[in-house]
């Protein structure tokens, strides 16, 4: 019925109104009621009829598509709707087929690859958000994470090698489980007394063993333990402490360990923590020369040097062993300050005259002058020379200045420090004011591996000579083990007074689970594949199991010449980070952490080579 027929538009004579067209009260009420019903009907149609969203967009936003359809008449509208439905169905079928293909591909992937795909998608979303003006929690640049090759390896094909590698993994599991059981969260384990232990090197920072062991756990594919350690780092690793720490030790163990864990796993927590700690170490460089202090209070930023160091000097091996980690900190943070600090150290050293081409162990950070002229490739000097070489290797062999500095230093060492004993053992002596001390430390035994690693980059007429030199040093260090009762090497051994490769002083007879001899075996095996290096490594494994393994873990011993071990009751964090890792790699294939892609920091934490193609892309690796 037409609405108009319901409305009494004519007035009656008795109605009192202001005009002839005015309504009575009841008529107004009926009119309002009908109008309300009409509005309700219209809006109901808009919201509940098919394609109501399109209708709404046409009504409120004047959609051109809707307008076009309504202008073409009823028949064309129905045709378009049918065509649209077919297109929608076709798209659904296409998406369904695509989803099936993707699901099939996903099911064929390893769990680690699936996790990495998920992480890549997260990174992609984060990058898109930042490109629109967003930032992450720490204002860090987005990194397109790509794991370098060789993070984990294959089982060796040789049954004996496979069995030996499996044994070393069992040793790692025992050391780690003992730490978890008796000292979880502490820096290190006391395996005899079965409790936690903390050195003052770390101040009140906790968890040195956890951070140091992260990459070893990953490399050995102990993923459940790696995840447990990751969770601890995320929830408990705290650098906001009012405590004095060793800049060197915290850098090589904590910063190096976190960086390596990031590059192996891609987990952002490690990148954030490494950069956070790196920033807390920067005040150590606030000296007149930029040569950093040895000790730093992380809260106040006040630094100082060891009170026993010559004339308040900084130590060569300490300020010279920051380059690898700090270059990667700049790469991952986008902050050039880290790289600038270590490049400044190079500038300071380049300005100084070197006595006989050698680098003394002491340098005053205020005056920029050498302290006491004591030179050592062992303690106080060792890893400085290692980082000269590895900085060049990590730059994808583009840092030519660093290369020259290394080979010049090696030539000076050969001329002034390398000597042969009467029976033909090659050793590296120490130099004190022009006089040689015919002593070689266990720490110095890393040099065999270093020289082998650098031999390939030497001038052609020197490559063979340097490999021979490396092999001779490896033999001498093996002799220092073989000539003890426990078949473990002393802290230092001498070549004077009719003795060779033997410790003669009581305070040099201890063994604290050090890795340097094993490290050289690993490098020599990689470069020569001479089976004696694996045999020598296995001899060390047997000695560790027989004399250092106790009920609560592994302990160092106080005298390697004693008939039975007197344990020092410390399972050093570097035993898990270095000794066991180098043993595992000694019995692994060469493609596991291949030297073409990885460089080990002095705590055996693998860091990727920064490829030439990446040098112009500061936010990618």
Coordinates of C-alpha atoms in Angstrom, one line a residue, residues 3-456:
X3 CA 2.5 5.2 2.3
X4 CA 0.7 8.4 1.3
X5 CA -2.7 6.9 1.7
X6 CA -2.2 6.4 5.4
X7 CA -1.5 10.0 6.1
X8 CA -4.4 12.5 6.7
X9 CA -3.1 15.6 4.9
X10 CA -6.5 17.5 5.2
X11 CA -7.3 19.4 8.4
X12 CA -10.7 19.4 10.0
X13 CA -12.6 22.7 10.8
X14 CA -12.6 22.3 14.6
X15 CA -8.7 21.8 14.7
X16 CA -6.8 24.7 16.2
X17 CA -3.6 25.3 14.3
X18 CA -1.3 28.1 13.1
X19 CA -1.8 27.1 9.5
X20 CA -4.1 25.1 7.3
X21 CA -1.4 22.3 6.8
X22 CA -0.5 21.6 10.4
X23 CA -1.1 18.2 12.0
X24 CA -2.7 17.1 15.2
X25 CA -0.5 15.4 17.9
X26 CA -1.8 11.9 17.0
X27 CA -1.0 12.5 13.3
X28 CA 2.5 13.6 14.1
X29 CA 3.1 10.5 16.2
X30 CA 1.9 8.2 13.4
X31 CA 4.1 10.1 10.9
X32 CA 7.2 9.7 13.1
X33 CA 6.5 6.0 13.7
X34 CA 6.2 5.3 10.0
X35 CA 9.3 7.3 9.2
X36 CA 11.3 5.4 11.8
X37 CA 10.2 2.1 10.4
X38 CA 11.3 3.3 6.9
X39 CA 14.8 4.3 8.1
X40 CA 15.2 0.9 10.0
X41 CA 14.2 -1.0 6.9
X42 CA 16.7 0.9 4.7
X43 CA 19.6 0.4 7.1
X44 CA 18.7 -3.3 7.6
X45 CA 18.9 -3.8 3.9
X46 CA 22.3 -2.1 3.8
X47 CA 23.8 -4.2 6.5
X48 CA 22.2 -7.6 5.9
X49 CA 21.8 -8.0 2.2
X50 CA 24.6 -9.7 0.1
X51 CA 27.5 -7.4 -0.8
X52 CA 26.4 -4.9 1.9
X53 CA 30.0 -3.7 2.2
X54 CA 30.0 -2.8 -1.4
X55 CA 26.7 -1.0 -1.0
X56 CA 28.0 0.8 2.0
X57 CA 31.1 1.9 0.2
X58 CA 28.8 3.1 -2.7
X59 CA 26.5 5.0 -0.4
X60 CA 29.1 6.6 1.9
X61 CA 32.2 6.8 -0.1
X62 CA 30.8 7.0 -3.7
X63 CA 32.8 4.0 -4.9
X64 CA 33.3 4.4 -8.6
X65 CA 32.9 0.6 -9.1
X66 CA 29.5 0.6 -7.4
X67 CA 28.4 3.7 -9.3
X68 CA 29.4 2.1 -12.6
X69 CA 27.5 -1.0 -11.8
X70 CA 24.3 0.8 -10.8
X71 CA 24.4 2.9 -13.9
X72 CA 24.4 0.0 -16.3
X73 CA 21.0 -1.4 -15.4
X74 CA 19.7 -4.6 -13.7
X75 CA 20.9 -7.1 -16.3
X76 CA 24.5 -5.9 -16.4
X77 CA 24.6 -5.9 -12.6
X78 CA 23.6 -9.5 -12.4
X79 CA 26.2 -10.5 -15.0
X80 CA 28.9 -8.7 -13.2
X81 CA 28.0 -10.5 -9.9
X82 CA 28.1 -13.9 -11.6
X83 CA 31.5 -13.0 -13.2
X84 CA 32.9 -11.8 -9.9
X85 CA 31.8 -15.0 -8.2
X86 CA 33.6 -17.1 -10.8
X87 CA 36.7 -15.1 -10.3
X88 CA 36.5 -15.5 -6.6
X89 CA 36.1 -19.3 -6.9
X90 CA 39.1 -19.4 -9.3
X91 CA 41.2 -17.5 -6.9
X92 CA 40.2 -19.7 -4.0
X93 CA 41.2 -22.8 -6.0
X94 CA 44.5 -21.2 -7.0
X95 CA 45.3 -20.2 -3.4
X96 CA 44.4 -23.7 -2.2
X97 CA 46.8 -25.3 -4.7
X98 CA 49.6 -22.9 -3.7
X99 CA 49.0 -23.7 -0.1
X100 CA 49.3 -27.5 -0.8
X101 CA 52.5 -27.0 -2.6
X102 CA 54.0 -24.9 0.2
X103 CA 52.9 -27.4 2.8
X104 CA 54.5 -30.2 0.8
X105 CA 57.8 -28.2 0.5
X106 CA 57.7 -27.4 4.2
X107 CA 57.2 -31.0 5.3
X108 CA 60.4 -31.9 3.3
X109 CA 62.5 -29.4 5.2
X110 CA 64.6 -30.1 8.3
X111 CA 63.2 -28.6 11.6
X112 CA 66.2 -26.1 11.7
X113 CA 65.4 -24.9 8.2
X114 CA 61.7 -24.4 9.1
X115 CA 62.8 -22.4 12.2
X116 CA 65.1 -20.3 10.0
X117 CA 62.3 -19.6 7.5
X118 CA 60.1 -18.4 10.4
X119 CA 62.9 -16.2 11.6
X120 CA 63.5 -14.8 8.1
X121 CA 59.8 -13.9 7.9
X122 CA 60.0 -12.2 11.3
X123 CA 63.0 -10.2 10.1
X124 CA 61.2 -9.3 6.9
X125 CA 58.2 -8.0 8.8
X126 CA 60.5 -6.1 11.2
X127 CA 62.4 -4.6 8.3
X128 CA 59.2 -3.5 6.6
X129 CA 58.1 -1.8 9.8
X130 CA 61.4 0.0 10.3
X131 CA 61.4 1.2 6.7
X132 CA 58.1 2.9 7.5
X133 CA 59.7 4.8 10.3
X134 CA 59.6 2.2 13.1
X135 CA 62.5 1.0 15.3
X136 CA 63.1 -2.1 17.4
X137 CA 63.5 -2.0 21.1
X138 CA 67.2 -1.1 21.0
X139 CA 67.2 1.1 17.9
X140 CA 69.4 -1.4 16.2
X141 CA 69.6 -1.7 12.4
X142 CA 67.8 -4.6 10.8
X143 CA 70.1 -7.4 9.8
X144 CA 69.2 -9.8 7.1
X145 CA 70.6 -12.8 8.9
X146 CA 72.2 -15.5 6.8
X147 CA 74.2 -18.3 8.5
X148 CA 77.6 -18.8 7.1
X149 CA 78.4 -22.3 5.8
X150 CA 79.6 -25.0 8.0
X151 CA 77.9 -24.2 11.3
X152 CA 77.4 -27.9 11.9
X153 CA 79.2 -30.8 10.2
X154 CA 78.6 -34.3 9.0
X155 CA 79.6 -37.5 10.8
X156 CA 83.1 -38.5 9.8
X157 CA 83.1 -41.5 7.4
X158 CA 86.0 -43.2 9.2
X159 CA 84.6 -45.4 12.0
X160 CA 87.5 -44.8 14.4
X161 CA 87.3 -41.0 13.9
X162 CA 83.6 -41.0 14.3
X163 CA 83.9 -43.0 17.6
X164 CA 86.5 -40.6 18.9
X165 CA 84.5 -37.5 18.0
X166 CA 81.5 -39.1 19.8
X167 CA 83.7 -39.6 22.9
X168 CA 84.6 -35.9 22.9
X169 CA 80.9 -35.0 22.7
X170 CA 80.3 -37.2 25.7
X171 CA 83.1 -35.3 27.6
X172 CA 81.3 -32.0 26.7
X173 CA 78.0 -33.4 28.0
X174 CA 79.6 -34.5 31.2
X175 CA 81.3 -31.2 31.8
X176 CA 78.1 -29.3 31.0
X177 CA 75.8 -31.5 33.0
X178 CA 78.1 -31.2 36.0
X179 CA 78.1 -27.4 35.7
X180 CA 74.2 -27.4 35.4
X181 CA 73.9 -29.7 38.4
X182 CA 76.3 -28.0 40.8
X183 CA 77.0 -24.4 39.6
X184 CA 74.2 -23.3 37.3
X185 CA 74.3 -19.5 36.9
X186 CA 77.8 -19.2 38.5
X187 CA 80.7 -18.3 36.4
X188 CA 82.5 -21.6 36.8
X189 CA 82.3 -24.9 38.5
X190 CA 84.4 -26.4 41.4
X191 CA 84.1 -30.0 40.4
X192 CA 85.7 -31.6 43.5
X193 CA 83.7 -29.5 46.1
X194 CA 80.7 -29.5 43.7
X195 CA 79.8 -25.8 44.0
X196 CA 80.0 -22.6 42.0
X197 CA 83.1 -20.5 41.6
X198 CA 83.7 -17.0 40.4
X199 CA 86.9 -15.2 39.4
X200 CA 87.3 -11.5 40.0
X201 CA 88.0 -11.2 36.3
X202 CA 84.2 -10.9 35.7
X203 CA 83.3 -8.7 38.6
X204 CA 79.7 -9.6 39.6
X205 CA 78.6 -10.6 36.0
X206 CA 77.4 -14.2 36.2
X207 CA 77.2 -17.1 33.8
X208 CA 80.7 -17.1 32.2
X209 CA 80.5 -20.9 31.5
X210 CA 77.1 -20.6 30.0
X211 CA 78.1 -17.9 27.5
X212 CA 81.5 -19.4 26.8
X213 CA 79.9 -22.8 26.0
X214 CA 77.0 -21.6 23.8
X215 CA 78.7 -22.1 20.5
X216 CA 80.2 -25.5 21.5
X217 CA 76.8 -26.7 22.4
X218 CA 75.5 -25.6 19.0
X219 CA 78.4 -27.0 17.0
X220 CA 78.0 -30.3 18.7
X221 CA 74.3 -30.2 18.0
X222 CA 73.3 -30.3 21.7
X223 CA 70.3 -28.2 20.9
X224 CA 68.2 -28.8 24.1
X225 CA 71.1 -27.6 26.2
X226 CA 71.7 -24.7 23.8
X227 CA 68.0 -23.6 24.2
X228 CA 68.3 -23.9 28.0
X229 CA 71.4 -21.7 27.9
X230 CA 69.7 -19.2 25.6
X231 CA 66.8 -18.9 28.0
X232 CA 69.2 -18.2 30.8
X233 CA 70.9 -15.5 28.8
X234 CA 67.6 -13.9 27.9
X235 CA 66.3 -13.8 31.5
X236 CA 69.3 -13.6 33.7
X237 CA 72.4 -12.3 31.9
X238 CA 72.8 -8.8 33.5
X239 CA 75.5 -6.2 32.8
X240 CA 74.1 -3.5 35.0
X241 CA 76.5 -4.2 37.8
X242 CA 78.5 -1.9 40.0
X243 CA 81.7 -4.0 39.6
X244 CA 85.2 -3.8 38.1
X245 CA 85.9 -6.3 35.3
X246 CA 88.8 -7.3 33.0
X247 CA 88.0 -5.6 29.7
X248 CA 90.1 -8.3 27.9
X249 CA 88.5 -11.4 29.6
X250 CA 84.9 -10.0 29.3
X251 CA 85.5 -9.2 25.7
X252 CA 86.9 -12.5 24.5
X253 CA 84.5 -14.7 26.6
X254 CA 81.2 -12.8 26.9
X255 CA 81.2 -10.5 23.8
X256 CA 82.9 -13.2 21.7
X257 CA 80.6 -15.9 23.0
X258 CA 77.5 -13.9 22.3
X259 CA 78.6 -12.8 18.8
X260 CA 79.4 -16.4 17.9
X261 CA 76.1 -17.7 19.3
X262 CA 74.3 -15.1 17.2
X263 CA 76.1 -16.0 14.0
X264 CA 75.5 -19.7 14.5
X265 CA 71.8 -19.5 15.5
X266 CA 70.4 -16.2 14.3
X267 CA 68.8 -15.5 17.7
X268 CA 68.4 -11.8 18.2
X269 CA 68.9 -12.0 22.0
X270 CA 72.6 -12.6 21.4
X271 CA 73.1 -9.7 19.1
X272 CA 71.3 -7.3 21.6
X273 CA 73.3 -8.6 24.6
X274 CA 76.7 -8.4 22.7
X275 CA 76.0 -4.8 21.7
X276 CA 74.8 -3.8 25.2
X277 CA 78.0 -5.2 26.7
X278 CA 80.2 -3.6 24.0
X279 CA 78.7 -0.2 24.8
X280 CA 79.4 -0.7 28.5
X281 CA 83.1 -1.4 27.6
X282 CA 83.6 1.8 25.6
X283 CA 84.5 4.1 28.6
X284 CA 87.7 2.0 29.0
X285 CA 89.1 3.9 26.0
X286 CA 88.8 7.3 27.7
X287 CA 92.5 7.7 28.1
X288 CA 94.8 10.4 26.6
X289 CA 95.9 8.0 23.8
X290 CA 92.8 5.9 23.4
X291 CA 94.7 2.8 24.6
X292 CA 92.1 1.2 26.9
X293 CA 92.4 0.5 30.6
X294 CA 92.8 -3.1 31.7
X295 CA 90.0 -2.8 34.3
X296 CA 86.7 -1.0 34.1
X297 CA 83.8 -0.4 36.5
X298 CA 80.8 -1.1 34.4
X299 CA 78.6 1.3 36.3
X300 CA 80.8 4.3 36.9
X301 CA 82.9 3.9 33.7
X302 CA 86.1 4.5 35.7
X303 CA 89.1 2.5 34.5
X304 CA 92.6 1.7 35.7
X305 CA 95.4 -0.7 35.0
X306 CA 96.7 -3.7 36.9
X307 CA 98.8 -2.4 39.8
X308 CA 101.6 -4.9 38.9
X309 CA 101.9 -3.7 35.3
X310 CA 105.1 -1.8 34.5
X311 CA 104.6 1.9 35.3
X312 CA 100.8 1.7 35.2
X313 CA 100.9 0.3 31.6
X314 CA 98.3 -1.4 29.6
X315 CA 99.1 -5.0 28.4
X316 CA 99.8 -5.7 24.7
X317 CA 97.8 -8.9 24.7
X318 CA 94.8 -7.2 26.3
X319 CA 94.4 -4.0 24.3
X320 CA 95.6 -5.8 21.2
X321 CA 92.9 -8.5 21.4
X322 CA 89.7 -6.5 20.8
X323 CA 89.8 -6.0 17.0
X324 CA 87.7 -9.0 15.8
X325 CA 84.9 -8.5 18.3
X326 CA 84.7 -4.7 18.0
X327 CA 84.6 -4.8 14.1
X328 CA 81.7 -7.1 14.3
X329 CA 80.0 -5.0 17.0
X330 CA 80.1 -2.0 14.6
X331 CA 78.8 -4.3 11.8
X332 CA 75.8 -5.5 13.9
X333 CA 75.0 -2.2 15.6
X334 CA 75.6 0.3 12.9
X335 CA 77.7 2.2 15.4
X336 CA 81.2 3.1 14.0
X337 CA 82.6 3.9 17.4
X338 CA 83.6 0.3 18.1
X339 CA 85.7 0.0 14.9
X340 CA 87.1 3.5 15.4
X341 CA 88.4 2.6 18.9
X342 CA 90.4 -0.4 17.7
X343 CA 91.6 1.3 14.5
X344 CA 93.0 4.1 16.8
X345 CA 95.0 1.5 18.7
X346 CA 96.7 0.6 15.4
X347 CA 97.5 4.2 14.7
X348 CA 99.2 4.6 18.1
X349 CA 101.3 1.5 17.6
X350 CA 102.3 2.5 14.1
X351 CA 103.7 5.8 15.4
X352 CA 106.0 4.0 17.9
X353 CA 109.5 2.7 17.2
X354 CA 109.7 -1.1 17.8
X355 CA 112.9 -2.4 19.4
X356 CA 114.3 -4.9 16.9
X357 CA 110.9 -4.8 15.2
X358 CA 109.4 -6.3 18.4
X359 CA 106.3 -5.2 20.4
X360 CA 107.0 -4.8 24.1
X361 CA 104.3 -6.1 26.4
X362 CA 103.7 -2.8 28.2
X363 CA 102.4 0.5 26.9
X364 CA 101.5 3.5 29.0
X365 CA 98.0 4.8 28.0
X366 CA 98.8 8.3 29.2
X367 CA 102.1 9.0 27.5
X368 CA 101.7 6.6 24.6
X369 CA 105.3 5.2 25.3
X370 CA 106.5 1.7 25.9
X371 CA 107.1 0.6 29.4
X372 CA 109.5 -2.1 30.3
X373 CA 111.1 -3.8 27.2
X374 CA 109.8 -7.3 27.9
X375 CA 108.6 -9.2 24.8
X376 CA 106.7 -12.5 24.8
X377 CA 104.7 -14.5 22.3
X378 CA 103.2 -16.2 25.4
X379 CA 101.5 -14.6 28.3
X380 CA 101.1 -10.8 28.1
X381 CA 101.7 -10.7 24.3
X382 CA 100.3 -13.9 22.7
X383 CA 96.9 -13.0 21.2
X384 CA 98.1 -9.6 19.9
X385 CA 100.0 -11.4 17.2
X386 CA 97.1 -13.8 16.6
X387 CA 94.8 -10.8 16.0
X388 CA 97.2 -9.1 13.6
X389 CA 96.8 -12.2 11.3
X390 CA 93.1 -12.8 11.9
X391 CA 92.1 -9.2 11.4
X392 CA 93.5 -9.6 7.8
X393 CA 91.7 -13.0 7.4
X394 CA 88.4 -11.7 8.7
X395 CA 88.5 -8.8 6.3
X396 CA 88.4 -11.3 3.5
X397 CA 92.1 -10.5 3.0
X398 CA 91.5 -6.9 2.1
X399 CA 93.2 -5.3 5.2
X400 CA 96.6 -5.1 3.6
X401 CA 98.1 -3.0 6.4
X402 CA 97.2 -5.6 9.0
X403 CA 98.7 -8.3 6.8
X404 CA 102.0 -6.4 6.6
X405 CA 102.1 -5.8 10.3
X406 CA 101.7 -9.5 11.0
X407 CA 104.4 -10.7 8.6
X408 CA 106.8 -8.0 9.8
X409 CA 106.2 -9.1 13.4
X410 CA 106.6 -12.8 12.5
X411 CA 109.9 -12.0 10.9
X412 CA 111.1 -10.1 14.0
X413 CA 110.0 -13.1 16.2
X414 CA 111.9 -15.5 14.0
X415 CA 115.1 -13.4 14.1
X416 CA 115.1 -12.5 17.7
X417 CA 113.1 -15.2 19.6
X418 CA 112.9 -18.5 17.8
X419 CA 115.7 -20.9 18.7
X420 CA 116.6 -24.6 18.5
X421 CA 117.7 -26.8 21.5
X422 CA 120.8 -29.0 21.3
X423 CA 118.5 -31.9 20.4
X424 CA 116.8 -30.0 17.7
X425 CA 113.6 -28.8 19.4
X426 CA 112.3 -25.5 18.1
X427 CA 111.0 -23.1 20.7
X428 CA 110.1 -19.4 21.1
X429 CA 112.0 -17.7 23.9
X430 CA 111.2 -14.5 25.8
X431 CA 113.1 -11.3 25.4
X432 CA 113.9 -9.0 28.3
X433 CA 115.8 -5.8 27.5
X434 CA 117.9 -7.6 24.8
X435 CA 118.5 -10.8 26.9
X436 CA 116.8 -14.1 26.1
X437 CA 115.1 -16.2 28.7
X438 CA 115.0 -19.7 27.3
X439 CA 111.5 -20.4 28.5
X440 CA 108.4 -21.2 26.5
X441 CA 104.9 -21.1 28.0
X442 CA 101.9 -23.3 27.3
X443 CA 100.2 -20.2 26.1
X444 CA 102.9 -19.8 23.5
X445 CA 102.0 -23.2 21.9
X446 CA 99.1 -21.5 20.1
X447 CA 101.8 -20.1 17.7
X448 CA 102.2 -23.3 15.8
X449 CA 98.6 -23.1 14.7
X450 CA 98.9 -19.4 14.0
X451 CA 102.0 -19.7 11.8
X452 CA 100.3 -22.6 9.9
X453 CA 97.2 -20.5 9.4
X454 CA 99.2 -17.6 8.0
X455 CA 101.6 -19.6 5.9
X456 CA 99.4 -19.5 2.8

